[in-house]
Rosetta silent file (secondary structure, phi, psi, omega in degrees, C-alpha in Angstrom):
SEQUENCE: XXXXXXXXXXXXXXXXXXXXXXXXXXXXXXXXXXXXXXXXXXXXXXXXXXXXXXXXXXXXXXXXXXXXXXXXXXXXXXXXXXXXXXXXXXXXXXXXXXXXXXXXXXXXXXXXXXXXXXXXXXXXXXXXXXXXXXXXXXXXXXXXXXXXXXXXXXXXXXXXXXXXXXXXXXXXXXXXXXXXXX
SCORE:     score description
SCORE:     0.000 S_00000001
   1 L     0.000  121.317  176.036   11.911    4.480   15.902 S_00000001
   2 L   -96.190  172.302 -175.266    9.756    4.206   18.943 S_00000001
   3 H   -51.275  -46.420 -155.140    9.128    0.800   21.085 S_00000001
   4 H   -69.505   -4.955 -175.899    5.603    1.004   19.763 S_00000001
   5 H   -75.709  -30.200 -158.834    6.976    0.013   16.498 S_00000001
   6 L   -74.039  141.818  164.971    8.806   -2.876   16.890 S_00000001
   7 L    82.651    2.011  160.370    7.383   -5.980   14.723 S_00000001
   8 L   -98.890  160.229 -164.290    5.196   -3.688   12.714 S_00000001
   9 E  -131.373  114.247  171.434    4.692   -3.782    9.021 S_00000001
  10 E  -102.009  103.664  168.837    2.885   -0.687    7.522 S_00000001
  11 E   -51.125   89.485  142.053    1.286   -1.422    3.954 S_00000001
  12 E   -44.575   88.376 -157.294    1.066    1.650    2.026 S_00000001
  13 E  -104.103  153.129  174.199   -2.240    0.722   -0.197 S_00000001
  14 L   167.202 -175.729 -174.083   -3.870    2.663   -2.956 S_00000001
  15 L   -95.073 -168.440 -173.468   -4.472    2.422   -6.583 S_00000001
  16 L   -86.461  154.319  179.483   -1.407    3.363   -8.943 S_00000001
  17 L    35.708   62.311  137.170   -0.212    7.106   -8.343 S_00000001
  18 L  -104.205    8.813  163.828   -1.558    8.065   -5.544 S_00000001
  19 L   103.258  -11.089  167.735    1.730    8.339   -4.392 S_00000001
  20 H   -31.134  -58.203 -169.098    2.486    4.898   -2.430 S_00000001
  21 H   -66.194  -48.482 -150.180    6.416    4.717   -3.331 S_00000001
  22 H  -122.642   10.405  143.738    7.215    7.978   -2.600 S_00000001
  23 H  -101.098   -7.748  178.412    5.081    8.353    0.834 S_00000001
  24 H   -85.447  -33.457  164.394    6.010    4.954    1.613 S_00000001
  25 H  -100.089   15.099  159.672    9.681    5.607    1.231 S_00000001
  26 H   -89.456  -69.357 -178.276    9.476    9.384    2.893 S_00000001
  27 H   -24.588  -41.507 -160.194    7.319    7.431    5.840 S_00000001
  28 H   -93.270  -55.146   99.857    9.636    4.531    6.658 S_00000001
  29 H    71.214  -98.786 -179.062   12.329    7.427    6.104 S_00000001
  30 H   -60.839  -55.346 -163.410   10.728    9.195    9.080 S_00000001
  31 H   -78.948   -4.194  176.500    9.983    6.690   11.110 S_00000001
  32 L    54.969   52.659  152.605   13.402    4.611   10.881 S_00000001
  33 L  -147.545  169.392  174.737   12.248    1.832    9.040 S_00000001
  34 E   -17.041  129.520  157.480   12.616   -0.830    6.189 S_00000001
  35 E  -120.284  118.072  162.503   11.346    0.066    2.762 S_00000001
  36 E  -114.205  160.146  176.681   10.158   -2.204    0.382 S_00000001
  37 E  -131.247  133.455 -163.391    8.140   -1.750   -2.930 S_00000001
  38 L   -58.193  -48.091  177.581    5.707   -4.260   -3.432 S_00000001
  39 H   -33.560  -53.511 -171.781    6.763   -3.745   -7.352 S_00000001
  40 H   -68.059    0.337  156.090    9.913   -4.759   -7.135 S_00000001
  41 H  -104.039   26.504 -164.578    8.282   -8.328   -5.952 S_00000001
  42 L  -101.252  120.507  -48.018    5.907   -8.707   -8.681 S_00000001
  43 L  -157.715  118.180 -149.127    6.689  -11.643  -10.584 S_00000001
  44 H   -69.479  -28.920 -158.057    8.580  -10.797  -14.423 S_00000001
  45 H   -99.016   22.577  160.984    5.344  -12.205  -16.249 S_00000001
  46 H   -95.360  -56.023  173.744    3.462   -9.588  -14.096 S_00000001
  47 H   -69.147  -33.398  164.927    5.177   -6.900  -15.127 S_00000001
  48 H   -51.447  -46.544 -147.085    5.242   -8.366  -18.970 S_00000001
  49 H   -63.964  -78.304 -162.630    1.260   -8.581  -18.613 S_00000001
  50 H   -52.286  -40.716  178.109    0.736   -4.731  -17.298 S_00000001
  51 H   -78.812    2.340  151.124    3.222   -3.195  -19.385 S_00000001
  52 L  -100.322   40.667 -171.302    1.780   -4.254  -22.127 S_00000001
  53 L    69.584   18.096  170.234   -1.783   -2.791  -21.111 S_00000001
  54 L   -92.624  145.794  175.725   -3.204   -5.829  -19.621 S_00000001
  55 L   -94.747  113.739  155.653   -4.641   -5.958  -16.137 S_00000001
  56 L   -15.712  137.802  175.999   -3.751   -8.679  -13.612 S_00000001
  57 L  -124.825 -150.290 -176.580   -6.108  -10.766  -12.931 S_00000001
  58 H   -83.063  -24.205  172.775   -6.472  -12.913   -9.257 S_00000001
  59 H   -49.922  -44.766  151.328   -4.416  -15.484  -10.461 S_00000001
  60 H   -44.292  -40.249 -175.381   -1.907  -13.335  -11.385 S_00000001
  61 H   -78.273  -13.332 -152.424   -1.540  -11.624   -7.801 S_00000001
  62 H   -60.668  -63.299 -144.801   -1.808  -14.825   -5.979 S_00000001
  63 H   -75.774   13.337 -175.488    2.309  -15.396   -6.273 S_00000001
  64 H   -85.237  -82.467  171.686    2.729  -11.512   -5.615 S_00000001
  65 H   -25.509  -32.242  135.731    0.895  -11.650   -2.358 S_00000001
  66 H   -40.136  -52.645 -169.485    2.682  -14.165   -1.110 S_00000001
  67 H   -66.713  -65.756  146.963    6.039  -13.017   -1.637 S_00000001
  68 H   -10.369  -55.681  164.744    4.690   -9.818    0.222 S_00000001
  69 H   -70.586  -36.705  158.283    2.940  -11.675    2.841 S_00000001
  70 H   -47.334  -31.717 -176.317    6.129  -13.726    3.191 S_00000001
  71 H   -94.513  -25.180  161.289    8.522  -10.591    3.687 S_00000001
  72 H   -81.947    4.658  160.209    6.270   -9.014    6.465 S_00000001
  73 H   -30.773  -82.487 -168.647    6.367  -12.216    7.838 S_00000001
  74 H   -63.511  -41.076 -163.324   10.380  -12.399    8.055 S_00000001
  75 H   -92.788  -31.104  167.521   10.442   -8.805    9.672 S_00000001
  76 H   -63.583  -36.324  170.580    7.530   -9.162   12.407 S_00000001
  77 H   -61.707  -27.298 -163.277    9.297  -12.592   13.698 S_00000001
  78 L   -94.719   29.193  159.630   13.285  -10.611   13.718 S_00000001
  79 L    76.938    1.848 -170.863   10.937   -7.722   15.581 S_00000001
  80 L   -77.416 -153.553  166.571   11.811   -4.677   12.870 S_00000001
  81 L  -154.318  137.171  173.477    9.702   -2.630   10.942 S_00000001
  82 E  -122.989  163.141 -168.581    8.765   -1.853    7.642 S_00000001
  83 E  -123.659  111.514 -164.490    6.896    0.136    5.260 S_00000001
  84 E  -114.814  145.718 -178.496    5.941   -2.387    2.295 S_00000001
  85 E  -100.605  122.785 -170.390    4.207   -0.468   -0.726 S_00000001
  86 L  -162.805  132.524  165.840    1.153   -2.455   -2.247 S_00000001
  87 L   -38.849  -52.115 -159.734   -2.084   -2.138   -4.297 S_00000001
  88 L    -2.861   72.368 -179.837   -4.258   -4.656   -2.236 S_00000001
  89 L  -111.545   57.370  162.030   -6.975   -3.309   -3.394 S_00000001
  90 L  -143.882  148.042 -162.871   -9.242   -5.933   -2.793 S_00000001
  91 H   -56.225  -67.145  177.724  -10.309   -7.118    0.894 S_00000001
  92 H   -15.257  -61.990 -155.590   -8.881  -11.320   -0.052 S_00000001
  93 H   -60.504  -41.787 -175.639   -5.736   -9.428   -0.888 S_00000001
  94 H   -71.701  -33.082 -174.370   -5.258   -7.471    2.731 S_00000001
  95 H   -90.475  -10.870  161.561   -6.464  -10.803    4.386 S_00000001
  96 H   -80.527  -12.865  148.665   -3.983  -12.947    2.511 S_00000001
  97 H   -31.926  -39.540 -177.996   -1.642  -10.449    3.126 S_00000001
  98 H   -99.899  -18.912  174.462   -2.324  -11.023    7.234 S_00000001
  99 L   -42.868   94.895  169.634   -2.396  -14.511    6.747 S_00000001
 100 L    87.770   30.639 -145.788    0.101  -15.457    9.603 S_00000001
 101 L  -151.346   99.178 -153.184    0.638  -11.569   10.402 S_00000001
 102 L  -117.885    3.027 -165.759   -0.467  -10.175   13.440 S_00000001
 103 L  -145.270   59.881 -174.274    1.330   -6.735   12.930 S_00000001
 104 E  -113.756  142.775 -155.740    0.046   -5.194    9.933 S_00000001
 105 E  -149.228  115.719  160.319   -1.331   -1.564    9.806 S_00000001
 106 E  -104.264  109.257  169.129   -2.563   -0.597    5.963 S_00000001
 107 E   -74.524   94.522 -171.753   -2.499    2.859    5.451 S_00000001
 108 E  -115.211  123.755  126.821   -4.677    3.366    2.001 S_00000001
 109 L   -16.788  113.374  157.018   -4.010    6.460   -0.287 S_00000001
 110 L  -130.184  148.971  164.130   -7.216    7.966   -1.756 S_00000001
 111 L  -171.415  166.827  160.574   -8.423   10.399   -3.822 S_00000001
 112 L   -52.517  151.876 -176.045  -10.893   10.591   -7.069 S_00000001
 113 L   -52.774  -41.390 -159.247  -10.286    9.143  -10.263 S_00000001
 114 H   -78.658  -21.860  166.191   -9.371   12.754  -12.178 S_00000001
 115 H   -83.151   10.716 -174.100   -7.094   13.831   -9.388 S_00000001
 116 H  -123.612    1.542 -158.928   -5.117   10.375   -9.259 S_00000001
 117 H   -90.654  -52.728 -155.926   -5.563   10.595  -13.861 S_00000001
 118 L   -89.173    1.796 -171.307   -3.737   13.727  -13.626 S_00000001
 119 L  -115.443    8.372 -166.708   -0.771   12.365  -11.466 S_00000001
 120 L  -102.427  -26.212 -157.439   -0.666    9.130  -13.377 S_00000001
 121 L  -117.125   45.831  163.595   -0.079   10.853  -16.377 S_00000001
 122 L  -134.806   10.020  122.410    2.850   13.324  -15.186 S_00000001
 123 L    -0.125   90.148  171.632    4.249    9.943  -14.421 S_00000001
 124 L  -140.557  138.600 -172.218    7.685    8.879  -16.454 S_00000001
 125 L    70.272   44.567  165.271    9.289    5.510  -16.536 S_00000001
 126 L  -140.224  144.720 -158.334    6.298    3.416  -14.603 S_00000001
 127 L   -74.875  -21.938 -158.866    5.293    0.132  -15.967 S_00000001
 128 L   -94.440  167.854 -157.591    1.558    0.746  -15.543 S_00000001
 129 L  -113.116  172.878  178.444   -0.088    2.643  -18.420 S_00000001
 130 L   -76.354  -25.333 -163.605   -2.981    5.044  -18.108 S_00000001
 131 L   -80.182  -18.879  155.456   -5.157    3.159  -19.705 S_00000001
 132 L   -61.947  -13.434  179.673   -5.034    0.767  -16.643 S_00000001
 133 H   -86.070    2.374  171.632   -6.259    2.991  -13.756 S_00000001
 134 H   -88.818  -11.638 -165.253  -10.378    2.719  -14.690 S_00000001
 135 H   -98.743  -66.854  177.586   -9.756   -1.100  -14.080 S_00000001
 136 H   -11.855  -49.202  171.317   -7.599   -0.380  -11.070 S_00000001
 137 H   -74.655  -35.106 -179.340  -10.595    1.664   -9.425 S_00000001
 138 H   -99.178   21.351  156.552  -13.177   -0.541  -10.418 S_00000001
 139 L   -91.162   -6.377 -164.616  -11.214   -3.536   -8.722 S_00000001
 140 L   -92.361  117.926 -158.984  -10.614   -1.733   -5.697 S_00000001
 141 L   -76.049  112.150  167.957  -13.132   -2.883   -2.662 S_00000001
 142 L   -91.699  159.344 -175.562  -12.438    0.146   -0.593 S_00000001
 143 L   -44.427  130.177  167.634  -12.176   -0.592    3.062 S_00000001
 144 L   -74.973  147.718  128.125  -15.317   -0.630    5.334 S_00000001
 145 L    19.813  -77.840 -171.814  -15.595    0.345    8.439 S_00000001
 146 L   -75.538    5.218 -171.579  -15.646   -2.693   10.050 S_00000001
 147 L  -106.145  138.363  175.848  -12.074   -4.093    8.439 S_00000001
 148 L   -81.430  147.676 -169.392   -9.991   -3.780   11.002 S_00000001
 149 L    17.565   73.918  168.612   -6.198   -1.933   10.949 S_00000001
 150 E  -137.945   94.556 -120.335   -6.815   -0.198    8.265 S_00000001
 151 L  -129.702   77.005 -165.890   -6.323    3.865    7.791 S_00000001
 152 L   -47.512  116.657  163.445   -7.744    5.944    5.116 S_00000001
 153 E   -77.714  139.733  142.253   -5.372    8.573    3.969 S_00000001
 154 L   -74.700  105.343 -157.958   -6.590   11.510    1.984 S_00000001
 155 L  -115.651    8.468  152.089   -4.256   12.227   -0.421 S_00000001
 156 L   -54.741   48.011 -179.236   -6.020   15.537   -1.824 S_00000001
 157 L  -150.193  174.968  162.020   -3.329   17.749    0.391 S_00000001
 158 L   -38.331  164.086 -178.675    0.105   18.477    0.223 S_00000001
 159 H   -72.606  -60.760 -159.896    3.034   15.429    0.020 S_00000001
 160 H   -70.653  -20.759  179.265    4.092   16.804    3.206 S_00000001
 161 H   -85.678  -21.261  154.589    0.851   16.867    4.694 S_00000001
 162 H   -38.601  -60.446 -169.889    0.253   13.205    3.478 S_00000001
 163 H   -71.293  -66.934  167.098    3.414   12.102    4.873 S_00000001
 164 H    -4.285  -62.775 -166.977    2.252   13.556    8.285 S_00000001
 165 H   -58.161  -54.128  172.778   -0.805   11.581    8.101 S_00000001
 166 H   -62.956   -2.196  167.475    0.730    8.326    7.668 S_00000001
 167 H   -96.000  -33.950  152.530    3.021    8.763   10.560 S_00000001
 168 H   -33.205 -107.350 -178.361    0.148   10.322   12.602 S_00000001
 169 H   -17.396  -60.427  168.377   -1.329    6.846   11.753 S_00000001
 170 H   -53.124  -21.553 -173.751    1.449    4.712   13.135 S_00000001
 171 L  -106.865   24.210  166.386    1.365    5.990   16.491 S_00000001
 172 L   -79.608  173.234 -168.045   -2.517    5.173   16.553 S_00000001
 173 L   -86.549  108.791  164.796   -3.172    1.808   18.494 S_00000001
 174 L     8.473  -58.789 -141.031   -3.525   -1.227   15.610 S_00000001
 175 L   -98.360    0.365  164.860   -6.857   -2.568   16.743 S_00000001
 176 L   -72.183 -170.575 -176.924   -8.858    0.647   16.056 S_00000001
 177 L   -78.115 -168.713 -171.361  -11.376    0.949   14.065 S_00000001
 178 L   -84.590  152.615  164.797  -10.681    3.036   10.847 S_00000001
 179 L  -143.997  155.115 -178.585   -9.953    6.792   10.316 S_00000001
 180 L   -96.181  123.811  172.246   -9.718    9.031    7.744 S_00000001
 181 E  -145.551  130.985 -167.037   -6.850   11.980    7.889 S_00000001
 182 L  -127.195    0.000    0.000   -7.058   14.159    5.460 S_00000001
């Protein structure tokens, strides 16, 4: 882990299966740090609601985004670093996310709906259903330009070339503006 590291929290954002869990735990992995999955802090009547084909709605995320914004919280004050895996795919959600957070980097996972269709549904044992990723896309604000430390990933390549990107990403400086690696 280098000094450039310490006290950051990298968000690993996308819609479901684009691959967040398993570039977010290769990434932190590489990079010698903390891995959490935003799932495992999603709330049991969250997990009730989607697996039975319903879609959150904002009320529903509000106590997941806390608990999320709370745990990068706890690791930027003891100085680590982590790789926390999360949807936020709407701009509220990344700024309550930062809400008291000064050392947050969101890396978001993209690709088209029929390439992210075809990985959702070679999928086994995940709570979210297929029939949930058209709402997933049309909730998801994707990042502008102008929102700050935020890092489009292109996830139409290799795992390994993915995984690249997002480390590639960490050792850019926070406060640029956005980039795309594809």
């Amino acid at each position: 882990m280098s000094n450039t590291n310490v006290g950051r929290i990298y968000i690993v954002m996308g819609v479901s299966s684009t691959g967040k869990s398993s570039v977010g735990d290769a990434l932190a992995k590489r990079i010698g740090a903390k891995f959490i999955d935003g799932d495992d802090l999603h709330p049991k009547a969250n997990i009730l609601k989607m697996s039975s084909g319903q879609p959150l709605n904002d009320a529903d995320r509000v106590p997941w985004l806390e608990r999320i914004r709370d745990a990068a919280f706890s690791i930027e004050k003891k100085n680590e670093v982590a790789v926390i895996v999360c949807s936020a795919l709407k701009k509220k959600y990344r700024e309550q996310i930062c809400d008291g957070n000064t050392g947050i980097t969101f890396l978001h996972l993209f690709g088209d709906f029929e390439l992210v269709k075809s990985r959702m549904q070679d999928r086994k044992g995940h709570f979210m259903p297929v029939d949930l990723l058209k709402s997933q896309f049309e909730a998801l604000e994707v990042p502008k330009e102008d929102e700050p430390n935020v890092i489009n990933i292109d996830i139409n390549s290799s795992f390994e070339q993915v995984v690249e990107s997002c480390i590639s990403a960490t050792k850019m400086n926070s406060n640029n503006k956005q980039k795309v690696f594809n």
